[in-house]
Amino acid sequence: MRLLLASLAILFTAGLTLTDRVNAVQPDEVLADPTLEARARDISAELRCVVCQNQSIDDSDAEIARDLRLLVRERLVAGDSDEEVVDFVVARYGDFVLLRPPFQPNTYMLWLGPPFMAVVIATLFVLFLRGYQRRRAAGLGPEPLSPNDRAELDALVDRIAASTPPGSEVKHGFRAELADGLQHPPGQDAPGDVHEPDPEDDVPGNPGSPESDDTPDSRDTSRS
Amino acid sequence: MRRLVVIIPVAVFAALVGVMVSLLTDSERNDNLSRIPSALIDKPAPGFALPQVDPSVPGGFATEDLKGQVSVINVFASWCVPCLAEHPNITRIAEAGIPVYGINHRDAPEAATEWLRRHGNPYTAVGADADARVSLEWGVTGVPETFIVNADGIIVYKHVGPVTEDALENRILPKLREAERG
């Protein structure tokens, strides 16, 4: 498997360098002066072939790409600087021919959009992380039961236990678990019964809302 | 704060949908979708001089010929099928009294002459652009393409592809009238 991946990687890079070297420039187009030719190649690689749209004129076999390559070389031979050659083509075909769009008002979104989104996402992530840590620092699990809640829950457990057939083991297991704050795995005999008897949904002291600062006492008195 | 976290993504999404819908339903834009915006609109026509295609075809013309009246420049070739399709509409423009100049793009002179003889020659003048060098000056990306140049020699409109009935009635003729008013 590793061998396969390695050979694939080699093939891929080899393919990349190969396509990098293969180009559409014909022998009759090449300039005699190697420095001028090198400049022509660099400029051509930055200019879009207007009919193929995502190939440079250096890559494209389209006739218009050939014409533009010849034009680039003609301007270079005439003594133009690289910028002058590019401006000459842009004057006729617009910014569209530039494979690397210029940084100007109508491309601000193009250039600044991705970094902007990265900042937004990073900010949201940090905010989320902070919130998470704050909640974690305040105690991850539910708040411990208040004495009143505990008493009410015990009464409830007693009632349920009374309705089950004699055999106090169940009751014991259940109680033990509650006392340990559900730290231990349920006892051998407890499981089936532990979660089943929970028909009362008005158990007070819901620990899910740490924001509510009602005291358990006031709630208890209002209920009874 | 917590509500903001919900509202912002929804608002961004709604804005995005709005932009996309407006772009999708913009018919002017849809007509030119995948078309390259011309850099030459509102610029002077490029300097050029084209030779005659054949002694039997009136022509040879240059930048100076385009000044003084509104004119249409049509890039065509005998090997180009859409050019044949638009030929009746190009003829209609010429019949309306507007001088139409033909840039004969990368064509053999005999083939161009024969093509014009067979299908009619509506052009005031035809210039031979055998190596497409002048087409390059006009920013031509393919044939056919049609330009409107006003009396001052400024390019005011470019149409890419064949001039269809619809393009003629709804875009070219109105643009021509506008250019003639000045």
Short mmCIF file of C-alpha atoms in Angstrom, two decimals:
data_model
loop_
_atom_site.label_atom_id
_atom_site.label_comp_id
_atom_site.label_asym_id
_atom_site.label_seq_id
_atom_site.Cartn_x
_atom_site.Cartn_y
_atom_site.Cartn_z
CA MET A 1 0.00 0.00 0.00
CA ARG A 2 2.74 2.42 0.95
CA LEU A 3 4.67 1.38 -2.14
CA LEU A 4 1.61 2.06 -4.28
CA LEU A 5 1.18 5.54 -2.79
CA ALA A 6 4.85 6.34 -3.29
CA SER A 7 4.81 5.27 -6.92
CA LEU A 8 1.61 7.25 -7.48
CA ALA A 9 3.24 10.31 -5.97
CA ILE A 10 6.28 9.91 -8.20
CA LEU A 11 4.07 9.46 -11.27
CA PHE A 12 2.06 12.52 -10.32
CA THR A 13 5.06 14.81 -9.85
CA ALA A 14 6.63 13.42 -13.00
CA GLY A 15 3.40 14.17 -14.85
CA LEU A 16 3.36 17.70 -13.46
CA THR A 17 6.91 18.49 -14.51
CA LEU A 18 6.21 16.91 -17.86
CA THR A 19 3.16 19.05 -18.57
CA ASP A 20 5.17 21.97 -17.32
CA ARG A 21 7.71 21.44 -20.01
CA VAL A 22 5.33 20.60 -22.84
CA ASN A 23 4.00 23.76 -24.45
CA ALA A 24 2.46 25.00 -27.60
CA VAL A 25 5.30 27.20 -28.79
CA GLN A 26 6.28 26.11 -32.29
CA PRO A 27 9.92 26.13 -33.46
CA ASP A 28 9.22 28.85 -36.03
CA GLU A 29 7.97 31.17 -33.28
CA VAL A 30 11.06 30.97 -31.09
CA LEU A 31 13.21 34.07 -31.05
CA ALA A 32 16.90 33.84 -31.84
CA ASP A 33 17.83 35.81 -28.73
CA PRO A 34 17.49 33.45 -25.73
CA THR A 35 16.96 36.25 -23.17
CA LEU A 36 14.16 37.78 -25.24
CA GLU A 37 12.67 34.32 -25.76
CA ALA A 38 12.81 33.66 -22.02
CA ARG A 39 11.01 36.96 -21.37
CA ALA A 40 8.46 36.08 -24.05
CA ARG A 41 7.84 32.73 -22.36
CA ASP A 42 7.36 34.39 -18.95
CA ILE A 43 4.92 36.94 -20.36
CA SER A 44 3.03 34.28 -22.35
CA ALA A 45 2.56 32.16 -19.24
CA GLU A 46 0.71 35.07 -17.59
CA LEU A 47 -1.61 35.80 -20.52
CA ARG A 48 -4.88 33.96 -20.94
CA CYS A 49 -5.83 32.42 -24.21
CA VAL A 50 -9.12 34.26 -24.76
CA VAL A 51 -10.91 31.38 -26.47
CA CYS A 52 -9.76 28.59 -24.17
CA GLN A 53 -10.15 30.74 -21.05
CA ASN A 54 -8.13 28.73 -18.57
CA GLN A 55 -4.99 28.10 -20.53
CA SER A 56 -2.19 30.54 -20.99
CA ILE A 57 -1.25 31.46 -24.54
CA ASP A 58 1.98 29.62 -23.83
CA ASP A 59 -0.02 26.42 -23.35
CA SER A 60 -2.66 26.75 -26.00
CA ASP A 61 -2.67 25.47 -29.54
CA ALA A 62 -5.47 27.83 -30.57
CA GLU A 63 -4.69 30.06 -33.52
CA ILE A 64 -5.36 33.20 -31.55
CA ALA A 65 -2.93 32.05 -28.88
CA ARG A 66 -0.28 31.63 -31.55
CA ASP A 67 -1.09 35.10 -32.89
CA LEU A 68 -0.72 36.57 -29.42
CA ARG A 69 2.55 34.74 -28.84
CA LEU A 70 3.88 36.19 -32.07
CA LEU A 71 2.58 39.62 -31.04
CA VAL A 72 4.36 39.37 -27.68
CA ARG A 73 7.61 38.50 -29.44
CA GLU A 74 7.10 41.23 -32.02
CA ARG A 75 6.71 43.84 -29.27
CA LEU A 76 9.76 42.54 -27.39
CA VAL A 77 11.89 42.69 -30.51
CA ALA A 78 10.61 46.23 -31.05
CA GLY A 79 12.11 47.05 -27.65
CA ASP A 80 9.07 47.10 -25.36
CA SER A 81 9.49 46.34 -21.66
CA ASP A 82 7.57 43.40 -20.19
CA GLU A 83 4.97 45.78 -18.71
CA GLU A 84 4.51 47.54 -22.03
CA VAL A 85 3.88 44.24 -23.79
CA VAL A 86 1.30 43.19 -21.21
CA ASP A 87 -0.36 46.63 -21.34
CA PHE A 88 -0.51 46.39 -25.12
CA VAL A 89 -2.47 43.14 -24.93
CA VAL A 90 -4.64 44.35 -22.02
CA ALA A 91 -5.54 47.48 -24.01
CA ARG A 92 -7.10 45.22 -26.65
CA TYR A 93 -8.48 42.31 -24.68
CA GLY A 94 -9.00 43.83 -21.23
CA ASP A 95 -7.97 42.65 -17.78
CA PHE A 96 -9.58 39.36 -18.69
CA VAL A 97 -6.39 38.22 -20.43
CA LEU A 98 -4.43 38.46 -17.22
CA LEU A 99 -4.33 35.06 -15.56
CA ARG A 100 -3.32 36.85 -12.35
CA PRO A 101 -6.02 39.47 -11.82
CA PRO A 102 -4.76 42.92 -10.79
CA PHE A 103 -5.61 44.29 -7.34
CA GLN A 104 -8.11 47.06 -8.08
CA PRO A 105 -11.60 48.09 -6.91
CA ASN A 106 -13.53 45.54 -8.98
CA THR A 107 -11.31 42.71 -7.76
CA TYR A 108 -11.19 43.67 -4.06
CA MET A 109 -13.80 41.03 -3.31
CA LEU A 110 -11.77 38.41 -5.18
CA TRP A 111 -8.55 39.17 -3.34
CA LEU A 112 -9.91 40.11 0.08
CA GLY A 113 -12.85 37.71 0.28
CA PRO A 114 -10.93 34.57 1.28
CA PRO A 115 -8.76 36.23 3.98
CA PHE A 116 -11.86 38.00 5.28
CA MET A 117 -13.78 34.73 5.54
CA ALA A 118 -10.78 33.12 7.26
CA VAL A 119 -10.77 35.89 9.88
CA VAL A 120 -14.54 35.58 10.39
CA ILE A 121 -14.30 31.82 10.82
CA ALA A 122 -11.30 32.10 13.16
CA THR A 123 -13.15 34.69 15.27
CA LEU A 124 -16.25 32.52 15.53
CA PHE A 125 -14.10 29.56 16.46
CA VAL A 126 -12.30 31.48 19.22
CA LEU A 127 -15.63 32.79 20.57
CA PHE A 128 -17.03 29.28 20.61
CA LEU A 129 -13.92 27.93 22.31
CA ARG A 130 -14.04 30.65 24.98
CA GLY A 131 -17.69 29.98 25.68
CA TYR A 132 -17.01 26.29 25.91
CA GLN A 133 -14.13 26.80 28.32
CA ARG A 134 -16.19 29.14 30.47
CA ARG A 135 -18.93 26.57 30.72
CA ARG A 136 -16.37 23.90 31.46
CA ALA A 137 -14.73 25.98 34.19
CA ALA A 138 -18.14 26.57 35.79
CA GLY A 139 -18.58 22.81 36.12
CA LEU A 140 -19.34 20.65 33.16
CA GLY A 141 -21.96 18.32 34.58
CA PRO A 142 -25.30 19.19 36.15
CA GLU A 143 -25.22 21.08 39.43
CA PRO A 144 -25.34 18.94 42.57
CA LEU A 145 -28.77 18.44 44.00
CA SER A 146 -29.85 20.75 46.78
CA PRO A 147 -30.93 19.06 50.05
CA ASN A 148 -34.56 19.74 49.25
CA ASP A 149 -34.28 18.19 45.82
CA ARG A 150 -32.47 15.25 47.25
CA ALA A 151 -35.24 14.70 49.82
CA GLU A 152 -37.93 14.92 47.17
CA LEU A 153 -36.06 12.49 44.92
CA ASP A 154 -35.63 10.05 47.80
CA ALA A 155 -39.36 10.20 48.45
CA LEU A 156 -40.00 9.48 44.80
CA VAL A 157 -37.62 6.54 44.83
CA ASP A 158 -39.34 5.21 47.93
CA ARG A 159 -42.69 5.39 46.22
CA ILE A 160 -41.42 3.54 43.17
CA ALA A 161 -39.66 0.97 45.30
CA ALA A 162 -42.85 0.38 47.24
CA SER A 163 -44.73 -0.40 44.06
CA THR A 164 -42.15 -3.00 42.99
CA PRO A 165 -42.39 -6.57 44.32
CA PRO A 166 -40.62 -7.29 47.63
CA GLY A 167 -36.86 -7.68 47.42
CA SER A 168 -35.00 -4.69 48.72
CA GLU A 169 -31.96 -5.21 46.53
CA VAL A 170 -33.35 -3.10 43.78
CA LYS A 171 -34.01 -0.26 46.14
CA HIS A 172 -30.56 -0.56 47.56
CA GLY A 173 -28.83 -0.55 44.22
CA PHE A 174 -30.77 2.48 43.09
CA ARG A 175 -30.09 4.43 46.21
CA ALA A 176 -26.43 3.55 46.20
CA GLU A 177 -26.09 4.88 42.74
CA LEU A 178 -27.81 8.12 43.53
CA ALA A 179 -25.63 8.59 46.58
CA ASP A 180 -22.52 8.13 44.52
CA GLY A 181 -23.72 10.69 42.07
CA LEU A 182 -23.98 8.06 39.34
CA GLN A 183 -20.22 7.66 39.42
CA HIS A 184 -20.22 3.89 39.41
CA PRO A 185 -21.64 1.63 36.80
CA PRO A 186 -24.98 0.20 37.79
CA GLY A 187 -24.91 -2.84 40.07
CA GLN A 188 -25.58 -6.30 38.72
CA ASP A 189 -29.18 -6.41 39.69
CA ALA A 190 -30.00 -2.81 39.17
CA PRO A 191 -29.87 -2.12 35.44
CA GLY A 192 -33.32 -2.84 34.05
CA ASP A 193 -34.95 -0.97 36.88
CA VAL A 194 -32.76 2.06 37.12
CA HIS A 195 -33.97 3.98 34.15
CA GLU A 196 -37.39 2.51 33.78
CA PRO A 197 -39.31 4.07 36.63
CA ASP A 198 -39.27 7.67 35.66
CA PRO A 199 -42.85 8.55 34.81
CA GLU A 200 -42.99 11.82 36.70
CA ASP A 201 -41.72 14.61 34.52
CA ASP A 202 -42.35 17.26 37.08
CA VAL A 203 -39.32 16.35 39.12
CA PRO A 204 -38.15 19.63 40.57
CA GLY A 205 -34.70 21.05 40.59
CA ASN A 206 -33.99 20.67 36.91
CA PRO A 207 -30.24 21.15 36.80
CA GLY A 208 -30.10 22.06 33.14
CA SER A 209 -30.44 25.83 33.58
CA PRO A 210 -27.60 27.35 35.53
CA GLU A 211 -28.82 30.89 34.73
CA SER A 212 -32.02 30.58 36.74
CA ASP A 213 -31.28 31.72 40.26
CA ASP A 214 -34.55 30.63 41.82
CA THR A 215 -33.86 28.97 45.08
CA PRO A 216 -35.05 25.39 45.27
CA ASP A 217 -36.97 26.33 48.43
CA SER A 218 -39.25 28.80 46.79
CA ARG A 219 -40.06 26.32 44.07
CA ASP A 220 -40.78 23.60 46.61
CA THR A 221 -43.14 25.68 48.64
CA SER A 222 -45.03 26.86 45.61
CA ARG A 223 -45.50 23.29 44.46
CA SER A 224 -46.73 21.87 47.73
CA MET B 1 -25.01 37.67 21.47
CA ARG B 2 -26.42 34.19 21.14
CA ARG B 3 -29.20 35.49 18.92
CA LEU B 4 -26.65 37.31 16.76
CA VAL B 5 -24.88 34.04 16.10
CA VAL B 6 -28.09 32.75 14.54
CA ILE B 7 -29.06 35.95 12.74
CA ILE B 8 -25.73 36.69 11.03
CA PRO B 9 -25.38 33.45 9.05
CA VAL B 10 -29.03 33.60 8.02
CA ALA B 11 -28.61 37.21 6.90
CA VAL B 12 -25.43 36.40 4.97
CA PHE B 13 -27.14 33.46 3.30
CA ALA B 14 -30.17 35.57 2.38
CA ALA B 15 -27.91 38.27 0.92
CA LEU B 16 -26.04 35.67 -1.11
CA VAL B 17 -29.28 34.22 -2.47
CA GLY B 18 -30.41 37.75 -3.36
CA VAL B 19 -27.21 38.48 -5.28
CA MET B 20 -27.37 35.17 -7.12
CA VAL B 21 -31.01 35.54 -8.08
CA SER B 22 -30.45 39.07 -9.34
CA LEU B 23 -27.45 37.93 -11.40
CA LEU B 24 -29.37 34.97 -12.79
CA THR B 25 -32.36 37.04 -13.81
CA ASP B 26 -30.37 39.92 -15.30
CA SER B 27 -31.12 39.30 -18.98
CA GLU B 28 -28.61 41.86 -20.25
CA ARG B 29 -25.94 39.97 -18.38
CA ASN B 30 -27.19 36.57 -19.47
CA ASP B 31 -26.89 37.61 -23.11
CA ASN B 32 -23.24 38.24 -22.51
CA LEU B 33 -22.57 35.39 -20.15
CA SER B 34 -19.34 33.63 -21.06
CA ARG B 35 -18.61 36.58 -23.29
CA ILE B 36 -15.46 38.51 -22.66
CA PRO B 37 -16.20 42.16 -21.96
CA SER B 38 -14.53 44.22 -24.61
CA ALA B 39 -11.80 46.56 -23.47
CA LEU B 40 -12.31 48.66 -26.56
CA ILE B 41 -15.79 50.05 -25.92
CA ASP B 42 -15.65 53.86 -25.82
CA LYS B 43 -12.11 53.78 -27.17
CA PRO B 44 -11.02 55.02 -30.59
CA ALA B 45 -10.92 52.40 -33.32
CA PRO B 46 -7.39 51.00 -33.58
CA GLY B 47 -5.00 52.26 -36.23
CA PHE B 48 -4.83 49.91 -39.19
CA ALA B 49 -4.84 49.71 -42.96
CA LEU B 50 -6.13 46.65 -44.79
CA PRO B 51 -5.45 45.81 -48.43
CA GLN B 52 -8.04 44.85 -51.00
CA VAL B 53 -9.08 41.18 -51.10
CA ASP B 54 -9.41 41.03 -54.87
CA PRO B 55 -9.66 43.62 -57.62
CA SER B 56 -13.29 42.60 -58.15
CA VAL B 57 -14.19 43.36 -54.53
CA PRO B 58 -14.37 47.02 -53.54
CA GLY B 59 -12.08 47.63 -50.67
CA GLY B 60 -9.03 48.13 -48.86
CA PHE B 61 -9.84 50.45 -45.97
CA ALA B 62 -8.16 52.08 -43.00
CA THR B 63 -8.94 53.80 -39.71
CA GLU B 64 -9.54 57.18 -41.41
CA ASP B 65 -12.36 55.71 -43.53
CA LEU B 66 -14.38 55.10 -40.36
CA LYS B 67 -14.56 58.77 -39.40
CA GLY B 68 -17.32 61.17 -40.39
CA GLN B 69 -20.27 58.78 -40.21
CA VAL B 70 -21.59 55.94 -38.08
CA SER B 71 -20.33 52.68 -39.49
CA VAL B 72 -20.48 48.95 -38.81
CA ILE B 73 -17.41 46.76 -38.92
CA ASN B 74 -18.07 43.09 -39.46
CA VAL B 75 -15.35 40.46 -39.05
CA PHE B 76 -16.13 37.52 -41.34
CA ALA B 77 -14.62 34.64 -43.27
CA SER B 78 -15.79 32.36 -46.06
CA TRP B 79 -15.02 29.29 -43.95
CA CYS B 80 -17.16 30.53 -41.06
CA VAL B 81 -20.64 29.01 -41.02
CA PRO B 82 -22.22 31.47 -38.54
CA CYS B 83 -21.02 34.25 -40.86
CA LEU B 84 -23.22 32.81 -43.59
CA ALA B 85 -26.10 32.60 -41.12
CA GLU B 86 -25.80 36.28 -40.22
CA HIS B 87 -25.17 37.44 -43.77
CA PRO B 88 -28.81 38.39 -44.49
CA ASN B 89 -28.88 40.51 -41.34
CA ILE B 90 -25.58 42.22 -42.19
CA THR B 91 -27.11 42.90 -45.61
CA ARG B 92 -30.14 44.46 -43.90
CA ILE B 93 -27.89 46.89 -42.02
CA ALA B 94 -26.24 47.90 -45.30
CA GLU B 95 -29.64 48.30 -46.95
CA ALA B 96 -30.66 50.67 -44.15
CA GLY B 97 -27.98 53.00 -45.50
CA ILE B 98 -25.27 52.38 -42.94
CA PRO B 99 -21.80 51.74 -44.38
CA VAL B 100 -20.68 48.24 -43.42
CA TYR B 101 -16.98 47.43 -43.58
CA GLY B 102 -15.84 43.83 -43.73
CA ILE B 103 -12.66 42.53 -42.17
CA ASN B 104 -11.98 39.30 -44.03
CA HIS B 105 -10.42 37.24 -41.27
CA ARG B 106 -7.73 34.66 -42.08
CA ASP B 107 -9.17 33.79 -45.45
CA ALA B 108 -7.93 32.83 -48.88
CA PRO B 109 -8.62 35.69 -51.35
CA GLU B 110 -10.21 33.37 -53.97
CA ALA B 111 -12.46 31.75 -51.37
CA ALA B 112 -13.56 35.15 -50.01
CA THR B 113 -14.22 36.50 -53.50
CA GLU B 114 -16.26 33.46 -54.47
CA TRP B 115 -18.20 33.61 -51.19
CA LEU B 116 -19.10 37.27 -51.75
CA ARG B 117 -20.07 36.61 -55.37
CA ARG B 118 -22.36 33.79 -54.37
CA HIS B 119 -24.02 35.32 -51.29
CA GLY B 120 -23.94 38.98 -52.28
CA ASN B 121 -21.59 41.71 -51.16
CA PRO B 122 -23.23 44.22 -48.83
CA TYR B 123 -19.90 45.72 -47.78
CA THR B 124 -18.88 49.26 -48.59
CA ALA B 125 -15.33 47.98 -48.49
CA VAL B 126 -13.66 44.70 -47.60
CA GLY B 127 -10.14 44.46 -46.23
CA ALA B 128 -8.03 41.31 -46.27
CA ASP B 129 -6.70 40.37 -42.85
CA ALA B 130 -4.90 37.20 -43.88
CA ASP B 131 -2.70 36.90 -40.78
CA ALA B 132 -5.40 38.19 -38.38
CA ARG B 133 -3.05 40.89 -37.16
CA VAL B 134 -5.66 43.64 -37.51
CA SER B 135 -8.29 41.42 -35.90
CA LEU B 136 -5.95 41.26 -32.92
CA GLU B 137 -5.88 45.06 -32.82
CA TRP B 138 -9.68 45.00 -32.64
CA GLY B 139 -9.58 42.52 -29.76
CA VAL B 140 -11.34 39.91 -31.86
CA THR B 141 -11.58 36.49 -30.21
CA GLY B 142 -13.37 34.70 -33.03
CA VAL B 143 -15.56 35.18 -36.09
CA PRO B 144 -18.06 36.61 -36.59
CA GLU B 145 -17.80 39.76 -34.54
CA THR B 146 -19.49 43.07 -35.27
CA PHE B 147 -18.58 46.56 -34.07
CA ILE B 148 -20.39 49.87 -34.23
CA VAL B 149 -18.12 52.89 -34.62
CA ASN B 150 -19.59 56.38 -34.26
CA ALA B 151 -18.86 59.40 -36.43
CA ASP B 152 -15.91 60.35 -34.23
CA GLY B 153 -14.28 56.98 -34.83
CA ILE B 154 -15.09 55.72 -31.32
CA ILE B 155 -16.14 52.08 -30.85
CA VAL B 156 -19.53 52.20 -29.15
CA TYR B 157 -20.68 48.60 -29.34
CA LYS B 158 -19.35 45.11 -29.89
CA HIS B 159 -21.40 42.05 -30.73
CA VAL B 160 -19.77 38.63 -30.41
CA GLY B 161 -21.16 35.82 -32.54
CA PRO B 162 -23.64 35.92 -35.39
CA VAL B 163 -26.01 38.87 -35.62
CA THR B 164 -29.32 37.12 -35.21
CA GLU B 165 -32.73 38.62 -35.98
CA ASP B 166 -33.17 39.24 -32.26
CA ALA B 167 -29.74 40.82 -31.81
CA LEU B 168 -30.34 43.04 -34.84
CA GLU B 169 -33.75 44.31 -33.73
CA ASN B 170 -33.10 44.61 -30.02
CA ARG B 171 -29.48 45.60 -29.74
CA ILE B 172 -27.72 46.59 -32.94
CA LEU B 173 -30.38 48.78 -34.56
CA PRO B 174 -31.14 50.67 -31.31
CA LYS B 175 -27.40 51.19 -30.77
CA LEU B 176 -27.03 52.44 -34.33
CA ARG B 177 -29.89 54.92 -33.89
CA GLU B 178 -28.37 56.09 -30.63
CA ALA B 179 -24.97 56.54 -32.28
CA GLU B 180 -26.51 58.48 -35.17
CA ARG B 181 -28.26 60.86 -32.77
CA GLY B 182 -24.77 61.51 -31.42
#
